[in-house]
Each structure stands twice: as structure tokens, then as C-alpha cells.
Amino acid sequence: GFDTLYGHLSTALVKVGQPVTQGQVVGLEGSSGSSTGPHLHFELRINQKPVDPTPYLPPGAPSAYRV
């Protein structure tokens, strides 16, 4: 199955394992750990293995997306 990870959040608005819908806000951006400023670490895993999320993101994704 698909799993996602959202790192460096200041606040999580959903619980682990809770189903979410497209467009739903799942958390608020933060700056935890050794980060130098607020940002989001997004990770997609398929069958527990990290994969490049680019093919799964909407076409024309904002330039702020970096892989």
C-alpha cells in the first residue's frame, strides 16, 4: 500500500492511520529537528519503500517542489 510521511510539522491535524481526502489539510508547516527554517519534508512510500513522489503529484506542480 501507499503511505506518506510529513516531517517538520508544527502541528499534525490528523492521526496516524486516519483516512484523508484530497485537499484536506493534514498539518501545519514547522521547523523541527535540525532544520534551518519552516518547510515540509514529504515522503511517499510504496510497500514500505521510499519512492520518488513526482509521478504521483498533480501536473504543473509548483516550482517549490524539489525531489
Coordinates of N, CA and C in Angstrom, one line a residue:
G1 N 0.8 -1.2 0.0 CA 0.0 0.0 0.0 C 0.8 1.3 0.0
F2 N 0.2 2.4 -0.1 CA 0.8 3.7 -0.1 C 0.8 4.2 1.3
D3 N 1.9 4.8 1.7 CA 2.0 5.6 3.0 C 2.7 6.9 2.7
T4 N 2.3 7.9 3.4 CA 3.0 9.2 3.3 C 3.6 9.6 4.6
L5 N 4.6 10.4 4.5 CA 5.3 11.0 5.7 C 5.4 12.5 5.6
Y6 N 5.0 13.2 6.6 CA 5.0 14.7 6.6 C 5.9 15.1 7.8
G7 N 7.1 15.5 7.5 CA 8.1 15.8 8.5 C 8.2 17.3 8.8
H8 N 8.6 17.7 9.9 CA 8.8 19.1 10.4 C 7.5 19.9 10.6
L9 N 6.4 19.2 10.8 CA 5.2 19.9 11.1 C 5.2 20.5 12.4
S10 N 4.6 21.7 12.6 CA 4.4 22.3 13.9 C 3.2 21.7 14.6
T11 N 2.2 21.3 13.8 CA 1.0 20.7 14.3 C 0.5 19.7 13.3
A12 N 0.2 18.5 13.8 CA -0.5 17.5 12.9 C -2.0 17.6 13.2
L13 N -2.8 17.6 12.1 CA -4.2 17.8 12.3 C -5.0 16.5 12.1
V14 N -4.3 15.4 11.8 CA -4.9 14.1 11.6 C -4.0 13.1 12.4
K15 N -4.6 12.0 12.7 CA -3.9 10.9 13.4 C -3.3 9.9 12.5
V16 N -2.2 9.3 12.9 CA -1.6 8.2 12.1 C -2.6 7.2 11.7
G17 N -2.7 6.8 10.5 CA -3.6 5.8 10.0 C -5.0 6.3 9.7
Q18 N -5.3 7.6 10.0 CA -6.6 8.2 9.7 C -6.7 8.4 8.2
P19 N -7.8 7.9 7.6 CA -8.0 8.2 6.2 C -8.2 9.7 5.9
V20 N -7.7 10.2 4.8 CA -7.8 11.6 4.5 C -8.3 11.7 3.0
T21 N -8.8 12.9 2.7 CA -9.3 13.1 1.3 C -8.5 14.2 0.6
Q22 N -8.5 14.2 -0.7 CA -7.8 15.1 -1.5 C -8.1 16.5 -1.1
G23 N -7.1 17.3 -0.9 CA -7.3 18.7 -0.5 C -7.4 19.0 1.0
Q24 N -7.5 17.9 1.8 CA -7.6 18.1 3.2 C -6.3 18.5 3.8
V25 N -6.4 19.5 4.7 CA -5.2 20.0 5.4 C -4.8 18.9 6.5
V26 N -3.6 18.4 6.4 CA -3.2 17.3 7.4 C -2.3 17.9 8.5
G27 N -1.7 19.1 8.3 CA -0.8 19.6 9.3 C -0.4 21.0 8.9
L28 N 0.3 21.6 9.9 CA 0.8 23.0 9.7 C 2.4 22.9 9.6
E29 N 2.9 23.6 8.6 CA 4.3 23.7 8.4 C 5.1 24.1 9.6
G30 N 6.2 23.5 9.9 CA 7.0 23.9 11.0 C 8.5 23.8 10.7
S31 N 9.3 23.9 11.8 CA 10.8 23.8 11.7 C 11.3 23.0 12.8
S32 N 11.1 21.7 12.8 CA 11.6 20.9 13.9 C 12.9 20.2 13.6
G33 N 13.5 19.6 14.5 CA 14.8 18.9 14.3 C 15.9 19.9 14.0
S34 N 16.8 19.6 13.1 CA 17.9 20.4 12.8 C 17.7 21.3 11.6
S35 N 16.4 21.6 11.2 CA 16.1 22.4 10.1 C 16.5 23.8 10.3
T36 N 16.7 24.6 9.2 CA 17.1 26.0 9.4 C 15.9 26.9 9.2
G37 N 14.8 26.4 8.9 CA 13.6 27.2 8.7 C 12.4 26.4 8.4
P38 N 11.2 27.0 8.4 CA 10.0 26.2 8.2 C 9.9 25.6 6.8
H39 N 9.6 24.4 6.7 CA 9.4 23.7 5.5 C 8.7 22.4 5.7
L40 N 8.4 21.7 4.7 CA 7.8 20.3 4.8 C 8.7 19.3 4.2
H41 N 8.9 18.2 4.9 CA 9.6 17.0 4.3 C 8.4 16.1 4.0
F42 N 8.2 15.8 2.7 CA 7.2 14.9 2.3 C 7.8 13.7 1.7
E43 N 7.3 12.5 2.1 CA 7.9 11.3 1.6 C 6.7 10.3 1.3
L44 N 6.8 9.7 0.1 CA 5.9 8.7 -0.3 C 6.6 7.3 -0.2
R45 N 5.9 6.4 0.3 CA 6.4 5.0 0.4 C 5.4 4.1 -0.2
I46 N 5.9 3.1 -1.0 CA 5.0 2.1 -1.6 C 5.6 0.8 -1.1
N47 N 4.7 0.0 -0.4 CA 5.2 -1.3 0.2 C 6.4 -1.0 1.1
Q48 N 6.3 0.1 1.9 CA 7.3 0.4 2.9 C 8.7 0.9 2.3
K49 N 8.7 1.1 1.0 CA 10.0 1.6 0.4 C 9.8 3.0 -0.1
P50 N 10.7 4.0 0.2 CA 10.6 5.3 -0.3 C 10.7 5.4 -1.8
V51 N 9.8 6.1 -2.5 CA 9.8 6.3 -3.9 C 9.8 7.8 -4.3
D52 N 10.2 8.1 -5.5 CA 10.1 9.5 -6.0 C 8.6 9.8 -6.1
P53 N 8.1 10.8 -5.4 CA 6.7 11.1 -5.5 C 6.2 11.9 -6.7
T54 N 7.2 12.4 -7.5 CA 6.8 13.3 -8.6 C 5.8 12.7 -9.6
P55 N 5.8 11.4 -9.9 CA 4.8 10.9 -10.8 C 3.4 10.9 -10.2
Y56 N 3.3 11.0 -8.9 CA 2.0 10.9 -8.2 C 1.5 12.3 -7.9
L57 N 2.2 13.4 -8.2 CA 1.8 14.7 -7.9 C 1.0 15.3 -9.1
P58 N 0.2 16.3 -8.9 CA -0.6 16.9 -10.0 C 0.3 17.5 -11.0
P59 N -0.1 17.5 -12.3 CA 0.6 18.1 -13.4 C 0.8 19.6 -13.1
G60 N 2.0 20.1 -13.5 CA 2.2 21.5 -13.3 C 2.4 21.9 -11.8
A61 N 3.0 21.0 -11.1 CA 3.2 21.2 -9.6 C 4.1 22.5 -9.4
P62 N 3.9 23.2 -8.4 CA 4.6 24.4 -8.1 C 6.1 24.2 -8.1
S63 N 6.9 25.2 -8.5 CA 8.3 25.1 -8.6 C 9.0 24.9 -7.2
A64 N 8.2 25.1 -6.2 CA 8.8 24.9 -4.8 C 9.0 23.4 -4.5
Y65 N 8.3 22.5 -5.3 CA 8.5 21.1 -5.1 C 10.0 20.7 -5.6
R66 N 10.7 20.1 -4.7 CA 12.1 19.6 -5.0 C 12.2 18.2 -4.6
V67 N 12.8 17.4 -5.5 CA 12.9 16.0 -5.2 C 14.4 15.7 -5.0

